[in-house]
Amino acid sequence: MNQETVAATRDFVLLLSPTPRGARLAQLTLNVVGDTLRVEVTDTRRERLPEAQHPCAEEESGRGLLIVEALADRWGVSSDVVPRKTVWAEITVPGL
């Protein structure tokens, strides 16, 4: 890896503690490479793959991936070492 690549890469990792309302054993990672911000959330619920929902106006949850789809240039799910999965989104930010 050359110095130019090292200088253009910044990472931030935060381990989130599980709460009744939070993600169970989730890990948050933010990577900046060039002008792309990559957000990753890793958890141990590989059997539950995310999919965008269209909840009723009265529903209090279920809009997370709709927001991700609206803001991100691309997003997806990658399988990690069993039993983990990572949901990721990338946003291009010129001049970052």
PDB file of C-alpha atoms in Angstrom:
ATOM      1  CA  MET A   1       0.000   0.000   0.000  1.00  0.00           C
ATOM      2  CA  ASN A   2       1.487   3.332  -0.975  1.00  0.00           C
ATOM      3  CA  GLN A   3       1.392   6.508   1.113  1.00  0.00           C
ATOM      4  CA  GLU A   4      -1.236   8.112  -1.114  1.00  0.00           C
ATOM      5  CA  THR A   5      -3.675   5.270  -0.380  1.00  0.00           C
ATOM      6  CA  VAL A   6      -2.939   5.357   3.348  1.00  0.00           C
ATOM      7  CA  ALA A   7      -3.536   9.100   3.517  1.00  0.00           C
ATOM      8  CA  ALA A   8      -6.896   8.757   1.716  1.00  0.00           C
ATOM      9  CA  THR A   9      -8.265   6.089   4.075  1.00  0.00           C
ATOM     10  CA  ARG A  10      -9.852   6.850   7.440  1.00  0.00           C
ATOM     11  CA  ASP A  11     -11.708   4.338   9.585  1.00  0.00           C
ATOM     12  CA  PHE A  12     -13.941   4.567  12.646  1.00  0.00           C
ATOM     13  CA  VAL A  13     -15.246   1.516  14.507  1.00  0.00           C
ATOM     14  CA  LEU A  14     -17.717   1.578  17.392  1.00  0.00           C
ATOM     15  CA  LEU A  15     -18.986  -1.466  19.239  1.00  0.00           C
ATOM     16  CA  LEU A  16     -22.584  -0.928  20.336  1.00  0.00           C
ATOM     17  CA  SER A  17     -23.830  -2.589  23.491  1.00  0.00           C
ATOM     18  CA  PRO A  18     -27.045  -4.591  23.175  1.00  0.00           C
ATOM     19  CA  THR A  19     -30.210  -3.051  24.570  1.00  0.00           C
ATOM     20  CA  PRO A  20     -33.830  -4.214  24.376  1.00  0.00           C
ATOM     21  CA  ARG A  21     -34.522  -1.639  21.660  1.00  0.00           C
ATOM     22  CA  GLY A  22     -31.125  -1.688  19.959  1.00  0.00           C
ATOM     23  CA  ALA A  23     -29.411  -4.033  17.587  1.00  0.00           C
ATOM     24  CA  ARG A  24     -28.312  -7.228  19.306  1.00  0.00           C
ATOM     25  CA  LEU A  25     -24.518  -7.480  19.387  1.00  0.00           C
ATOM     26  CA  ALA A  26     -24.127  -4.979  16.513  1.00  0.00           C
ATOM     27  CA  GLN A  27     -20.868  -3.435  15.402  1.00  0.00           C
ATOM     28  CA  LEU A  28     -20.716  -0.079  13.482  1.00  0.00           C
ATOM     29  CA  THR A  29     -17.846   0.695  11.063  1.00  0.00           C
ATOM     30  CA  LEU A  30     -17.331   3.877   9.063  1.00  0.00           C
ATOM     31  CA  ASN A  31     -14.705   3.909   6.299  1.00  0.00           C
ATOM     32  CA  VAL A  32     -13.672   6.818   4.122  1.00  0.00           C
ATOM     33  CA  VAL A  33     -11.735   5.960   0.964  1.00  0.00           C
ATOM     34  CA  GLY A  34     -11.204   8.826  -1.432  1.00  0.00           C
ATOM     35  CA  ASP A  35     -14.602  10.492  -1.825  1.00  0.00           C
ATOM     36  CA  THR A  36     -16.674   7.496  -0.667  1.00  0.00           C
ATOM     37  CA  LEU A  37     -18.112   7.033   2.826  1.00  0.00           C
ATOM     38  CA  ARG A  38     -18.950   3.392   3.606  1.00  0.00           C
ATOM     39  CA  VAL A  39     -21.186   2.626   6.584  1.00  0.00           C
ATOM     40  CA  GLU A  40     -21.318  -0.985   7.821  1.00  0.00           C
ATOM     41  CA  VAL A  41     -23.436  -2.547  10.558  1.00  0.00           C
ATOM     42  CA  THR A  42     -22.548  -6.099  11.543  1.00  0.00           C
ATOM     43  CA  ASP A  43     -24.687  -8.337  13.718  1.00  0.00           C
ATOM     44  CA  THR A  44     -25.136 -12.001  14.561  1.00  0.00           C
ATOM     45  CA  ARG A  45     -28.610 -12.406  13.027  1.00  0.00           C
ATOM     46  CA  ARG A  46     -27.574 -13.954   9.714  1.00  0.00           C
ATOM     47  CA  GLU A  47     -30.926 -15.708   9.400  1.00  0.00           C
ATOM     48  CA  ARG A  48     -32.726 -12.334   9.195  1.00  0.00           C
ATOM     49  CA  LEU A  49     -31.729 -10.603   5.969  1.00  0.00           C
ATOM     50  CA  PRO A  50     -32.943  -7.010   5.642  1.00  0.00           C
ATOM     51  CA  GLU A  51     -35.462  -5.931   3.047  1.00  0.00           C
ATOM     52  CA  ALA A  52     -37.072  -2.575   2.469  1.00  0.00           C
ATOM     53  CA  GLN A  53     -40.600  -2.350   3.843  1.00  0.00           C
ATOM     54  CA  HIS A  54     -43.390   0.098   3.160  1.00  0.00           C
ATOM     55  CA  PRO A  55     -45.128   0.438   6.532  1.00  0.00           C
ATOM     56  CA  CYS A  56     -48.434   2.211   7.091  1.00  0.00           C
ATOM     57  CA  ALA A  57     -48.271   5.842   8.194  1.00  0.00           C
ATOM     58  CA  GLU A  58     -49.282   4.789  11.722  1.00  0.00           C
ATOM     59  CA  GLU A  59     -46.374   2.340  12.120  1.00  0.00           C
ATOM     60  CA  GLU A  60     -43.540   3.546  14.355  1.00  0.00           C
ATOM     61  CA  SER A  61     -40.768   1.479  12.746  1.00  0.00           C
ATOM     62  CA  GLY A  62     -39.746  -0.239   9.528  1.00  0.00           C
ATOM     63  CA  ARG A  63     -38.435   2.730   7.534  1.00  0.00           C
ATOM     64  CA  GLY A  64     -34.684   2.267   8.019  1.00  0.00           C
ATOM     65  CA  LEU A  65     -33.871   0.765   4.640  1.00  0.00           C
ATOM     66  CA  LEU A  66     -36.163   3.230   2.871  1.00  0.00           C
ATOM     67  CA  ILE A  67     -33.977   6.001   4.287  1.00  0.00           C
ATOM     68  CA  VAL A  68     -30.814   4.105   3.290  1.00  0.00           C
ATOM     69  CA  GLU A  69     -32.159   3.637  -0.268  1.00  0.00           C
ATOM     70  CA  ALA A  70     -32.993   7.343  -0.507  1.00  0.00           C
ATOM     71  CA  LEU A  71     -29.609   8.589   0.725  1.00  0.00           C
ATOM     72  CA  ALA A  72     -27.061   5.969  -0.384  1.00  0.00           C
ATOM     73  CA  ASP A  73     -25.603   5.554  -3.852  1.00  0.00           C
ATOM     74  CA  ARG A  74     -25.571   1.785  -3.291  1.00  0.00           C
ATOM     75  CA  TRP A  75     -26.169  -0.674  -0.446  1.00  0.00           C
ATOM     76  CA  GLY A  76     -26.180  -4.396   0.122  1.00  0.00           C
ATOM     77  CA  VAL A  77     -25.631  -7.307   2.471  1.00  0.00           C
ATOM     78  CA  SER A  78     -22.500  -9.407   2.740  1.00  0.00           C
ATOM     79  CA  SER A  79     -22.093 -12.663   4.613  1.00  0.00           C
ATOM     80  CA  ASP A  80     -19.279 -12.821   7.118  1.00  0.00           C
ATOM     81  CA  VAL A  81     -17.968 -15.647   9.221  1.00  0.00           C
ATOM     82  CA  VAL A  82     -20.977 -17.625  10.500  1.00  0.00           C
ATOM     83  CA  PRO A  83     -23.206 -16.435  12.133  1.00  0.00           C
ATOM     84  CA  ARG A  84     -22.551 -12.807  11.177  1.00  0.00           C
ATOM     85  CA  LYS A  85     -23.876 -10.584   8.396  1.00  0.00           C
ATOM     86  CA  THR A  86     -22.972  -7.033   7.439  1.00  0.00           C
ATOM     87  CA  VAL A  87     -25.362  -4.503   5.949  1.00  0.00           C
ATOM     88  CA  TRP A  88     -23.445  -1.772   4.154  1.00  0.00           C
ATOM     89  CA  ALA A  89     -24.164   1.475   2.332  1.00  0.00           C
ATOM     90  CA  GLU A  90     -21.885   3.736   0.308  1.00  0.00           C
ATOM     91  CA  ILE A  91     -22.296   7.452  -0.256  1.00  0.00           C
ATOM     92  CA  THR A  92     -20.122   9.456  -2.626  1.00  0.00           C
ATOM     93  CA  VAL A  93     -19.186  12.804  -1.086  1.00  0.00           C
ATOM     94  CA  PRO A  94     -17.131  14.943  -3.492  1.00  0.00           C
ATOM     95  CA  GLY A  95     -14.334  16.807  -1.756  1.00  0.00           C
ATOM     96  CA  LEU A  96     -14.465  14.601   1.350  1.00  0.00           C
TER      97      LEU A  96
END
